[in-house]
XYZ file of C-alpha atoms in Angstrom:
784
model
C 60.339 93.253 90.897
C 63.121 95.851 91.574
C 63.196 98.086 94.525
C 63.066 101.911 93.013
C 62.655 104.127 95.196
C 61.363 108.030 95.321
C 63.465 108.721 98.250
C 62.666 112.320 100.960
C 66.285 113.661 102.290
C 67.214 116.862 103.993
C 67.805 119.381 101.257
C 69.508 122.592 102.469
C 67.997 125.600 100.770
C 64.968 124.196 99.115
C 62.342 122.946 100.073
C 60.397 121.046 96.777
C 59.321 118.031 97.173
C 57.663 116.243 94.224
C 57.988 113.235 91.682
C 59.799 115.062 88.292
C 58.583 114.648 85.154
C 61.615 112.550 84.294
C 61.373 110.280 86.932
C 58.810 107.689 86.006
C 60.766 107.579 82.697
C 64.261 107.060 83.805
C 63.422 104.219 86.641
C 60.913 102.443 84.577
C 63.840 102.787 81.253
C 66.225 100.821 84.915
C 64.425 98.897 86.077
C 64.451 97.247 82.742
C 68.359 97.105 82.165
C 68.310 95.842 85.695
C 65.911 93.503 85.601
C 67.965 90.258 84.763
C 70.011 89.698 87.789
C 73.626 89.126 87.276
C 76.374 87.865 88.320
C 80.205 88.588 88.417
C 83.582 85.488 89.398
C 86.327 86.352 90.235
C 89.130 83.855 90.851
C 91.838 82.989 93.025
C 94.831 81.914 90.764
C 97.943 80.085 93.577
C 100.618 82.490 91.755
C 100.738 84.635 88.160
C 103.969 83.755 87.389
C 104.689 80.196 86.121
C 107.111 77.456 85.030
C 106.973 75.334 82.535
C 105.530 72.217 84.048
C 104.137 73.200 86.566
C 99.828 73.847 87.853
C 97.422 76.737 87.754
C 95.662 76.052 91.121
C 92.256 78.155 91.477
C 89.279 78.553 92.784
C 86.443 79.762 91.261
C 84.291 82.530 93.583
C 80.731 83.193 91.427
C 78.442 86.021 93.257
C 74.943 87.411 92.143
C 76.001 90.322 91.772
C 72.776 91.793 92.988
C 72.651 90.424 96.568
C 76.153 90.328 97.251
C 76.170 86.461 97.779
C 76.716 82.850 96.534
C 75.284 82.481 93.471
C 72.720 79.106 93.469
C 71.709 78.991 90.618
C 74.638 78.227 87.797
C 76.723 74.992 88.432
C 78.669 74.946 85.320
C 81.801 77.140 84.671
C 84.296 77.807 81.774
C 87.976 78.177 82.258
C 89.895 78.936 79.379
C 93.571 79.747 78.909
C 94.548 82.404 76.303
C 97.232 83.199 74.335
C 97.778 86.298 72.637
C 96.778 85.899 69.211
C 93.128 85.605 71.312
C 93.350 81.893 70.384
C 92.369 78.961 73.256
C 94.470 76.884 74.355
C 93.284 75.002 77.341
C 89.771 75.137 78.623
C 88.188 72.827 81.224
C 84.390 72.891 82.731
C 84.652 73.018 86.365
C 81.588 72.377 88.744
C 79.866 75.223 90.787
C 78.748 73.787 94.377
C 77.565 76.492 96.573
C 78.893 79.433 94.067
C 82.400 78.496 94.355
C 84.471 75.490 92.424
C 87.851 75.115 92.148
C 90.063 73.878 89.034
C 93.182 72.233 87.978
C 94.650 72.926 85.079
C 98.242 71.896 83.562
C 101.674 73.782 80.940
C 101.529 71.031 79.435
C 103.866 70.827 76.069
C 100.521 72.967 74.052
C 102.335 76.208 76.624
C 105.020 77.904 75.416
C 106.811 80.291 77.348
C 104.480 83.559 76.823
C 101.988 85.773 78.070
C 98.418 84.780 78.505
C 95.076 85.794 79.474
C 92.827 83.346 82.361
C 89.691 84.219 81.561
C 86.374 82.712 83.520
C 82.757 82.890 82.591
C 78.755 81.505 82.862
C 76.695 80.455 80.542
C 74.651 83.420 82.003
C 77.027 86.127 81.818
C 76.659 85.967 77.968
C 73.365 88.259 78.154
C 75.121 90.441 79.369
C 77.641 93.018 77.445
C 79.274 94.279 81.317
C 82.042 92.026 82.123
C 81.341 90.538 84.782
C 83.484 87.543 83.614
C 87.323 87.142 84.765
C 90.209 87.561 83.454
C 93.944 87.957 85.023
C 97.051 87.718 83.016
C 99.355 85.530 83.898
C 103.181 84.618 82.539
C 104.968 81.330 81.823
C 108.414 80.483 81.993
C 110.689 78.437 80.063
C 114.281 77.178 81.660
C 115.074 75.634 77.880
C 114.352 78.507 76.502
C 115.117 81.671 79.349
C 113.022 84.862 79.546
C 110.841 84.789 76.276
C 109.901 88.763 75.249
C 112.938 90.424 77.258
C 111.821 93.878 78.057
C 113.763 96.369 75.781
C 113.810 100.455 76.945
C 111.047 102.425 76.799
C 111.478 105.486 76.859
C 111.038 107.328 80.153
C 107.271 109.165 79.314
C 104.661 109.779 81.240
C 100.516 110.851 81.223
C 99.184 112.943 83.593
C 95.359 113.454 84.210
C 93.470 116.027 85.726
C 89.115 114.562 86.521
C 87.003 117.140 87.377
C 84.539 115.739 90.235
C 81.765 114.570 88.246
C 83.218 115.147 84.936
C 82.909 119.134 84.715
C 84.538 122.037 85.993
C 83.082 125.091 85.783
C 84.707 128.623 85.569
C 83.978 130.752 88.930
C 83.288 127.464 90.576
C 85.445 125.475 93.212
C 86.833 123.225 91.668
C 87.678 119.798 92.909
C 89.962 117.298 90.849
C 91.273 113.931 90.844
C 95.063 113.290 89.903
C 96.582 110.422 88.524
C 99.434 110.484 86.779
C 101.308 107.142 85.392
C 104.694 106.174 83.693
C 104.981 104.498 80.228
C 104.376 101.186 81.719
C 100.367 102.601 82.878
C 102.226 102.312 86.133
C 101.608 105.635 88.449
C 104.594 107.051 89.620
C 104.533 106.847 93.787
C 104.224 110.110 96.230
C 105.234 112.140 94.086
C 104.672 116.540 94.631
C 103.009 118.510 92.881
C 101.698 122.517 91.884
C 99.486 123.908 90.768
C 100.143 127.330 89.540
C 98.143 129.945 87.361
C 99.468 131.409 84.436
C 101.221 134.486 85.467
C 102.854 131.306 87.700
C 101.691 132.522 90.991
C 100.868 129.571 93.312
C 97.562 128.763 93.466
C 97.573 124.820 95.480
C 99.968 121.755 95.807
C 98.553 117.620 96.420
C 101.242 114.260 96.734
C 99.666 111.748 94.625
C 99.883 108.152 96.831
C 101.578 104.549 96.167
C 99.383 104.122 92.973
C 99.590 107.681 91.131
C 96.489 108.462 92.236
C 94.918 112.369 95.061
C 93.067 115.394 94.714
C 93.826 118.537 94.341
C 90.838 122.037 94.955
C 91.139 124.922 93.535
C 88.727 128.816 93.245
C 88.587 129.059 89.613
C 88.124 132.601 87.856
C 86.894 133.128 84.727
C 89.616 134.044 82.122
C 92.735 132.067 84.465
C 94.040 129.180 82.856
C 96.204 127.042 85.280
C 98.876 124.110 85.238
C 99.932 121.514 87.411
C 104.051 121.456 88.040
C 106.210 118.463 88.608
C 109.697 116.749 87.962
C 110.000 113.102 87.337
C 113.603 111.445 87.097
C 115.189 115.373 86.998
C 112.602 116.146 84.405
C 110.439 119.084 84.984
C 106.459 118.892 83.578
C 104.183 122.184 83.411
C 101.150 120.995 82.534
C 97.437 122.045 82.280
C 93.982 121.481 82.943
C 91.401 120.922 80.448
C 89.627 125.114 78.806
C 87.130 124.778 81.998
C 83.359 125.332 80.509
C 81.549 128.660 81.269
C 78.037 128.280 82.478
C 77.249 124.114 83.970
C 77.010 121.971 87.602
C 79.451 120.865 89.337
C 79.254 118.443 92.374
C 81.373 118.264 95.605
C 81.381 115.161 97.596
C 81.750 115.147 101.562
C 81.554 112.512 104.207
C 80.167 113.809 107.004
C 80.718 110.383 109.867
C 77.471 109.498 110.015
C 76.375 110.914 106.870
C 77.324 112.202 102.738
C 76.761 115.016 101.664
C 75.937 116.614 97.928
C 76.748 119.712 97.446
C 76.211 121.609 93.439
C 77.007 124.106 92.646
C 75.698 126.415 89.346
C 76.721 128.944 87.695
C 74.218 130.542 84.341
C 73.822 133.395 82.033
C 70.095 132.938 81.846
C 68.591 132.371 86.086
C 65.637 130.073 84.328
C 67.893 127.926 84.507
C 67.896 127.936 88.306
C 63.937 127.468 88.662
C 63.484 124.289 87.005
C 63.471 121.385 88.983
C 66.284 118.541 88.300
C 66.069 114.745 89.145
C 69.008 113.357 91.341
C 69.226 109.514 91.251
C 71.763 106.960 92.921
C 72.079 102.938 92.665
C 74.143 100.338 93.139
C 73.063 98.865 89.941
C 70.355 97.064 90.856
C 67.993 99.038 92.918
C 68.059 103.011 91.927
C 66.461 105.869 94.481
C 65.726 109.086 93.391
C 65.155 112.778 94.212
C 64.222 116.490 92.831
C 67.004 119.168 93.219
C 66.234 122.075 92.301
C 68.514 125.573 93.276
C 65.286 127.877 94.208
C 66.929 130.552 92.062
C 69.830 130.209 93.823
C 73.578 129.021 92.880
C 74.137 126.341 95.817
C 71.952 123.716 96.986
C 73.226 120.774 98.877
C 71.807 117.110 99.818
C 73.097 115.223 103.137
C 71.272 111.987 102.706
C 72.184 109.805 105.915
C 74.492 107.497 105.445
C 71.843 104.562 106.306
C 69.212 105.652 103.301
C 72.184 104.826 100.876
C 73.360 100.750 99.046
C 76.166 99.126 100.970
C 79.230 99.381 98.883
C 78.789 101.015 95.401
C 76.456 104.112 94.631
C 76.008 105.535 91.752
C 74.878 109.696 91.761
C 73.451 110.782 88.606
C 72.029 114.018 88.229
C 69.215 114.737 85.328
C 68.491 118.106 83.410
C 64.796 118.758 83.166
C 65.019 116.878 79.404
C 65.999 114.001 81.453
C 69.938 113.748 80.084
C 72.786 112.712 81.985
C 74.542 115.468 82.978
C 77.404 114.358 85.781
C 78.113 111.678 87.971
C 79.692 110.409 90.822
C 80.441 106.861 93.065
C 81.028 107.158 96.001
C 81.806 103.512 98.291
C 79.925 102.913 101.713
C 81.765 100.887 103.456
C 78.471 100.600 106.047
C 77.131 96.427 105.599
C 80.852 95.759 103.659
C 82.629 93.194 106.125
C 85.324 93.115 105.111
C 88.785 90.562 106.963
C 92.179 91.831 107.212
C 94.984 91.874 109.626
C 94.464 88.880 110.398
C 95.962 87.496 114.142
C 97.589 83.906 113.576
C 100.560 81.953 114.994
C 102.250 79.216 113.942
C 103.848 76.286 115.309
C 105.241 73.499 114.366
C 103.911 70.435 114.239
C 106.217 67.317 112.759
C 106.547 67.595 109.571
C 104.704 70.345 108.687
C 103.849 74.041 109.857
C 100.608 74.652 111.890
C 98.531 77.880 110.846
C 95.632 79.499 112.943
C 93.772 82.540 111.972
C 91.823 84.383 114.595
C 88.582 84.983 113.270
C 86.398 85.227 116.569
C 82.848 86.296 114.699
C 82.661 83.578 111.843
C 79.738 80.972 112.722
C 80.714 77.531 111.839
C 77.464 76.759 111.419
C 76.958 79.404 108.440
C 78.442 79.054 105.335
C 82.121 79.134 104.682
C 84.378 79.328 102.032
C 88.220 80.230 101.418
C 91.413 79.230 99.785
C 95.136 80.266 100.441
C 97.995 79.992 98.475
C 101.685 79.199 99.940
C 103.868 80.912 98.479
C 107.791 81.802 99.648
C 108.205 84.951 101.706
C 110.672 86.583 98.655
C 107.808 85.092 95.796
C 108.114 87.172 93.116
C 105.918 84.287 91.447
C 102.339 85.935 92.927
C 101.271 89.231 91.488
C 97.430 89.692 91.165
C 95.694 93.250 90.751
C 93.086 92.329 92.210
C 91.106 90.331 95.016
C 88.163 89.357 95.920
C 86.126 92.030 97.744
C 87.712 94.212 94.599
C 86.199 92.660 92.122
C 83.564 92.216 93.582
C 82.770 95.407 94.831
C 84.799 97.532 92.565
C 85.485 96.583 88.806
C 81.630 96.118 88.218
C 80.986 100.017 88.509
C 84.045 100.993 86.925
C 85.305 102.145 83.624
C 89.006 102.302 83.684
C 91.760 100.271 84.571
C 92.582 100.482 88.828
C 95.988 99.788 89.559
C 96.159 97.053 93.210
C 93.239 97.659 93.183
C 92.835 95.291 96.447
C 95.043 97.815 98.440
C 91.596 99.286 99.606
C 89.546 96.450 100.410
C 92.578 95.020 103.008
C 92.225 96.585 106.177
C 89.278 99.285 106.595
C 91.039 103.148 107.384
C 90.342 106.473 106.739
C 93.235 106.578 105.238
C 92.323 103.581 102.669
C 88.823 105.303 102.033
C 90.682 108.428 101.302
C 92.672 106.782 99.150
C 89.401 105.044 97.153
C 87.139 107.950 96.969
C 90.275 109.966 95.258
C 90.266 106.741 92.310
C 86.835 107.453 92.396
C 87.659 111.099 91.093
C 88.940 109.691 88.884
C 86.580 107.262 86.920
C 84.371 109.850 86.336
C 81.571 108.417 85.087
C 80.779 104.834 85.847
C 80.488 101.240 83.883
C 77.096 101.971 83.396
C 76.614 103.959 80.879
C 73.423 105.522 80.728
C 73.115 105.466 77.091
C 72.685 102.131 77.397
C 70.323 101.788 80.188
C 67.556 104.111 77.882
C 68.108 101.887 74.878
C 70.291 98.756 74.546
C 68.730 96.464 77.753
C 70.132 92.758 77.691
C 68.019 90.456 76.060
C 67.174 86.515 78.028
C 69.106 84.444 75.352
C 71.065 82.360 77.716
C 70.834 80.521 80.376
C 71.511 79.986 83.706
C 73.116 75.938 83.501
C 73.577 73.155 85.521
C 75.078 70.870 84.361
C 75.145 69.244 80.750
C 71.213 68.145 79.417
C 71.180 64.632 76.527
C 68.395 64.047 74.171
C 67.456 60.484 73.276
C 66.061 59.909 69.596
C 64.322 56.546 69.176
C 64.731 55.411 66.190
C 61.378 53.050 65.792
C 58.443 53.967 67.554
C 56.737 50.778 69.833
C 57.200 50.368 73.801
C 60.402 50.260 74.980
C 62.360 50.452 78.700
C 66.019 51.931 79.113
C 68.143 51.585 81.659
C 70.302 54.661 82.392
C 73.575 53.635 83.914
C 74.696 55.321 87.152
C 77.786 58.139 86.945
C 79.085 59.471 90.290
C 76.979 62.691 90.240
C 73.575 60.699 87.879
C 71.697 58.220 89.679
C 69.890 54.881 88.087
C 67.281 56.293 85.895
C 64.301 53.934 84.490
C 61.917 54.986 81.729
C 59.208 53.302 80.789
C 57.377 54.699 77.283
C 55.216 54.207 75.545
C 54.829 53.555 71.056
C 53.489 57.398 71.536
C 56.259 58.350 72.339
C 59.781 58.593 70.204
C 62.368 60.270 71.923
C 63.436 61.247 76.112
C 65.503 63.690 77.547
C 67.544 64.067 81.052
C 68.888 66.968 82.473
C 70.991 68.142 85.842
C 73.888 65.872 83.916
C 77.229 66.374 84.967
C 79.666 63.483 83.676
C 83.391 64.055 84.354
C 86.189 63.549 82.946
C 86.628 59.874 80.859
C 82.925 58.771 82.345
C 80.446 57.786 79.042
C 76.817 57.335 78.964
C 75.775 54.249 78.724
C 71.760 53.527 78.092
C 70.320 49.519 78.069
C 67.222 48.736 76.366
C 64.803 46.080 77.673
C 62.749 44.319 75.693
C 59.857 42.347 75.831
C 61.689 39.085 77.033
C 63.369 41.156 79.907
C 66.714 40.549 78.310
C 68.942 43.578 77.847
C 70.451 44.580 74.807
C 72.136 47.785 73.194
C 69.612 50.037 72.224
C 69.114 51.798 68.980
C 68.974 55.475 69.586
C 70.579 59.073 69.166
C 71.862 61.299 71.639
C 72.083 64.740 71.056
C 73.980 66.051 74.518
C 73.836 70.241 75.571
C 75.861 71.838 75.955
C 78.246 69.795 73.613
C 81.318 72.543 73.273
C 82.563 75.562 75.534
C 80.443 78.252 74.575
C 82.360 81.716 73.104
C 81.858 84.786 75.626
C 81.492 87.112 72.915
C 82.142 91.111 75.093
C 84.365 92.770 74.889
C 87.616 92.234 75.045
C 88.486 94.096 78.623
C 92.214 95.761 79.344
C 93.414 94.197 82.033
C 96.546 95.386 84.598
C 100.150 93.349 84.440
C 100.517 91.644 86.938
C 102.401 93.416 90.052
C 106.418 94.479 89.996
C 107.740 92.090 92.889
C 107.746 94.282 95.443
C 105.181 96.141 95.448
C 102.659 95.415 98.362
C 105.671 96.185 100.803
C 107.715 98.717 99.407
C 106.204 99.665 95.870
C 110.058 98.215 94.005
C 109.801 98.405 90.440
C 111.965 96.523 89.621
C 111.214 93.543 87.136
C 110.940 90.011 87.574
C 114.059 87.749 87.761
C 114.246 84.458 85.529
C 117.226 83.914 86.764
C 115.596 84.494 90.124
C 113.101 82.568 89.707
C 114.825 79.760 88.629
C 117.173 80.002 91.664
C 113.493 79.947 93.866
C 111.869 77.079 91.497
C 115.522 75.095 92.930
C 115.862 75.114 96.053
C 114.091 72.695 97.258
C 113.402 69.205 95.701
C 109.757 68.192 96.113
C 108.816 64.763 96.009
C 106.566 64.982 92.148
C 103.293 62.043 91.915
C 103.750 61.231 88.145
C 101.310 59.453 87.751
C 97.799 62.341 87.652
C 95.563 59.701 84.903
C 92.417 60.426 86.195
C 91.383 57.527 87.324
C 87.683 57.059 88.963
C 89.492 55.399 91.835
C 91.289 58.810 92.229
C 88.270 60.275 92.238
C 86.684 58.133 94.227
C 89.379 58.493 96.840
C 89.736 62.253 96.508
C 85.917 62.830 97.344
C 86.896 60.865 100.290
C 86.977 60.954 103.579
C 87.737 57.679 104.255
C 89.325 54.760 101.918
C 88.007 53.558 99.134
C 88.199 50.622 97.659
C 86.905 49.495 93.604
C 85.865 46.307 92.735
C 86.517 45.717 88.873
C 85.112 42.849 87.174
C 88.115 41.358 87.787
C 88.452 41.820 91.470
C 88.299 38.094 93.264
C 86.958 39.716 96.130
C 83.569 39.922 94.263
C 83.092 36.342 94.332
C 82.862 36.833 99.046
C 80.424 37.807 101.248
C 80.635 41.301 102.407
C 81.027 39.809 105.760
C 84.543 38.002 105.171
C 85.568 41.265 103.195
C 84.984 43.926 106.150
C 86.147 41.245 108.561
C 89.399 41.987 107.218
C 89.152 45.689 107.009
C 88.805 46.484 111.266
C 85.666 44.902 112.065
C 84.285 42.453 113.589
C 81.336 40.274 111.779
C 79.311 37.171 113.005
C 76.674 36.294 110.827
C 73.829 33.575 112.520
C 70.495 32.910 111.614
C 70.026 36.130 109.269
C 71.550 38.582 112.131
C 74.618 40.414 110.502
C 76.335 42.115 113.864
C 79.099 44.042 112.762
C 81.527 46.250 115.998
C 85.280 48.063 115.099
C 87.902 45.865 116.504
C 89.131 50.305 118.067
C 86.453 51.963 118.204
C 86.442 55.810 118.640
C 84.307 55.832 121.106
C 84.130 52.234 123.871
C 80.075 53.324 124.373
C 79.512 52.487 120.329
C 81.211 50.364 118.568
C 78.816 50.570 116.333
C 79.505 52.131 112.527
C 77.226 53.861 110.279
C 76.168 51.369 107.322
C 74.945 53.224 104.538
C 73.550 51.564 101.370
C 73.421 53.368 98.334
C 72.773 56.195 100.009
C 70.744 54.735 102.703
C 71.137 54.990 106.443
C 70.349 51.038 107.223
C 68.947 50.779 110.889
C 68.596 47.114 110.164
C 72.245 45.554 109.370
C 69.320 42.242 108.027
C 69.223 43.168 104.646
C 73.438 42.818 104.499
C 73.335 39.042 105.430
C 75.059 36.945 103.116
C 75.503 39.541 101.456
C 77.294 39.026 97.997
C 80.116 40.919 96.690
C 78.979 40.599 93.070
C 77.630 43.584 92.859
C 79.145 46.121 95.045
C 81.087 48.857 92.791
C 82.708 50.104 95.113
C 83.048 50.718 99.444
C 83.862 53.634 101.496
C 85.302 52.834 104.961
C 85.956 55.626 106.939
C 87.346 54.037 110.426
C 87.634 58.251 112.641
C 83.663 58.724 111.819
C 83.830 62.075 111.072
C 80.908 63.274 110.432
C 78.771 60.321 111.425
C 77.527 62.437 114.805
C 77.833 60.260 118.157
C 76.954 57.217 116.257
C 79.606 56.867 114.059
C 81.506 55.941 117.248
C 82.243 52.603 115.145
C 83.473 54.345 111.989
C 81.032 55.169 109.431
C 80.797 52.530 106.111
C 79.660 53.900 102.668
C 78.676 50.622 99.655
C 77.463 51.592 96.587
C 76.241 48.952 94.501
C 76.105 48.905 90.960
C 72.654 45.473 89.587
C 74.502 45.880 86.838
C 77.273 44.497 87.095
C 76.351 40.516 88.501
C 74.574 40.522 84.682
C 77.303 42.103 82.816
C 79.763 39.177 83.866
C 77.263 37.129 83.240
C 75.777 38.001 79.830
C 78.530 40.398 78.365
C 77.371 43.722 77.107
C 74.648 44.515 77.217
C 73.855 48.045 76.441
C 75.718 50.908 74.597
C 78.549 53.451 75.372
C 78.236 56.615 74.062
C 80.662 59.572 74.455
C 79.691 62.968 75.849
C 81.915 65.961 74.474
C 81.891 68.102 76.938
C 82.125 66.582 80.593
C 83.231 68.617 84.182
C 87.144 68.246 85.163
C 86.979 66.246 88.286
C 88.388 67.447 91.699
C 92.417 66.644 92.549
C 95.223 67.272 94.331
C 97.493 70.423 94.326
C 100.933 69.030 93.716
C 103.912 71.537 92.558
C 108.032 70.501 92.038
C 108.403 74.081 94.006
C 107.895 74.785 97.371
C 104.786 76.425 96.768
C 101.908 74.598 97.096
C 97.746 75.508 97.078
C 94.434 74.294 98.665
C 92.006 74.509 96.190
C 88.380 74.462 98.099
C 87.827 74.304 101.663
C 84.127 74.602 103.170
C 83.178 74.709 106.753
C 80.177 72.951 107.755
C 79.088 72.970 111.799
C 82.615 73.149 112.429
C 83.623 69.551 109.771
C 85.376 70.323 107.116
C 84.924 68.400 103.149
C 87.262 66.025 101.103
C 89.794 68.675 99.688
C 90.287 70.585 102.772
C 93.502 70.623 105.043
C 91.830 73.446 106.676
C 89.355 73.715 109.847
C 87.192 76.030 111.090
C 86.572 75.241 115.265
C 83.907 76.523 117.165
C 85.610 79.150 119.408
C 85.995 81.139 115.386
C 89.426 79.952 114.369
C 90.902 78.317 111.189
C 93.487 76.704 111.120
C 95.482 74.512 108.927
C 99.157 72.895 107.615
C 101.476 73.359 105.623
C 104.894 71.427 104.738
C 107.618 73.072 106.044
C 110.106 73.431 103.514
C 112.824 74.502 105.830
C 112.306 78.394 104.390
C 112.921 81.270 106.815
C 109.689 83.258 104.993
C 105.979 82.665 103.596
C 104.152 83.835 102.780
C 100.330 83.610 102.568
C 97.496 84.589 100.315
C 93.827 84.588 101.838
C 91.128 84.771 99.990
C 87.827 83.577 100.510
C 83.343 84.083 101.783
C 82.794 83.366 105.441
C 79.377 83.928 107.126
C 77.040 83.755 104.076
C 78.492 87.480 103.030
C 81.892 88.369 104.799
C 84.799 88.886 102.828
C 88.062 87.437 103.656
C 90.897 88.660 101.793
C 94.337 88.683 103.467
C 98.570 88.821 102.861
C 99.904 87.159 106.686
C 103.739 87.237 106.379
C 105.092 84.185 108.746
C 108.687 84.102 109.548
C 109.870 80.774 111.170
C 112.746 80.784 114.178
């Protein structure tokens, strides 16, 4: 049940409280519209400009839009690369765990020098018209063919818009305007100064826009008077009129009062009866809605004072409804209370052999809570990272505005009164929010698509008789034994997470106990990447080089980028084949041995194998004892041993244990993750009892190709000196298999990067700590 509240606040010049007659209709419509939870995804790409043959390394963050925490519902994320004709050139299915997933996309022979869009979405997002999916423009260059689509000489033009606060300006009332002045490329003209004059060219006020061409000004208007904005750009003078003001109506002026928020409503009507009727003021965050009755009591002004603790964290959308229940004005306000964004991090840099050790100070981050980070490491003078967004802007701003926002990340790196003011100026220029009240009243979303948790498969039998079926395990799917009576001719299974090149293997056991290939029909769901039928949204082109620092608008130089790629040679691992052994080793903190059918070690006992792997094993009188030759703890040399995921307390089951049913063994000598009992390391033994029977009897199962599978987790390699770490998950001070990053109990994040001999390095850091706090920072490292 959504939170729909009628709130009582301090209203100046009015003391009318009570439930407005339109409240129930509006509240009910909003509750129906927002009943289905929303997800939103942000993807951190390692950069935005690539050389053909490189890899797109990415980390995805899927959030519950309502509680602003990682989504625990979705496990499937679809990632596609779309060309300028809307055709999907590349597609992947990424596994999401605790709201995060990562992948590598190869820019291979299918890719030509061009501009593409990287898009990511879940099946659940297809229920909504709102663009909660991720989309970012990337550019691919081909050194053999030169720079694609060389820039043309576009005539210098200026697009200036002056938008009244709340969407209305009434002649005779004070009006606040948001100003946004752009060039021919749709980018803001930075730091331009302008003057507002009346029709007699007399000075009224002046203002200055920020680096993105956005500012504000306020004027006391007079009926019958026209107003103009004057400025100069590239030696050309402009004199642009403000739109004609309305003769009557209501205007809003928002004032930030530290711990409170003031909303000033001024009204002007020919018929003063409009000043004696009740209006309804609502505000919502897309999930919950609050409202209060607003009356002028015959006056021309009504002031509402709201304590900020009564507002929603993040974005608040204020809407005023007239007595007929029609929305007449709207204003967005971002409440930073309760929103934590870690930026401007203190950092240290030191050398460690041929690597650099980076330490970031996050003193309030707890290793006991869920944390996940990603970092792109690039040369300091890079021109290849031009994303306009970051994680907090994509979650906290983009879902609520309809227009494009230039350099949205700027407003969410660092927390200062200046940035809060600039963000509020931006919100004035956005006008009505992305929540369309017409759609809320008439077109609530329909539940047509499910949250997806892996794949499911349905097996239909060709005969109706009692049967037993064995479903062979995959890396993320356990061995299954199913018994069916004669009345059942089909069965299904879900939570199936097949990786690339894995197949579904099924065997049928006859009445004589023998296994044979079954006679069945198998269907998978989903079987293909679903189409995202949504209104195509415009995306900002990537930022020009240097915009993070001095907003230099110079174009990307292909020659410079090519030189950058040739500065140093790094060994490129050529064999990127997705073998099972690679997947196992990538997902392990130790060493993995995979025992193939022809492996001679399958003919020996487990004890002999472990004797060759750094342990001393003694077997006699049914007793199996084992100690590490070089234990991590002098007081405990005994390893932790897991057999098919079960921690063994008694090792007697391993006495004279035959290796012919062992699928693979993972040995982690360090014992990381094993606690105090892991002094002798950790040994994980995974078996497959069918291996013995397969060797003795030959093929007794049938392979079924899986039409859609998850991309296996991979390491990131790059022929240039940029690197990218995929996914980092900190828990109790330990790290998962992919990460070269660790979080200490003292709240320090440390990771190593290769020393490529460059003097300046830039880190682009994104992530979540303490379950719901954002991290977004650009860190410049300079080497002595």
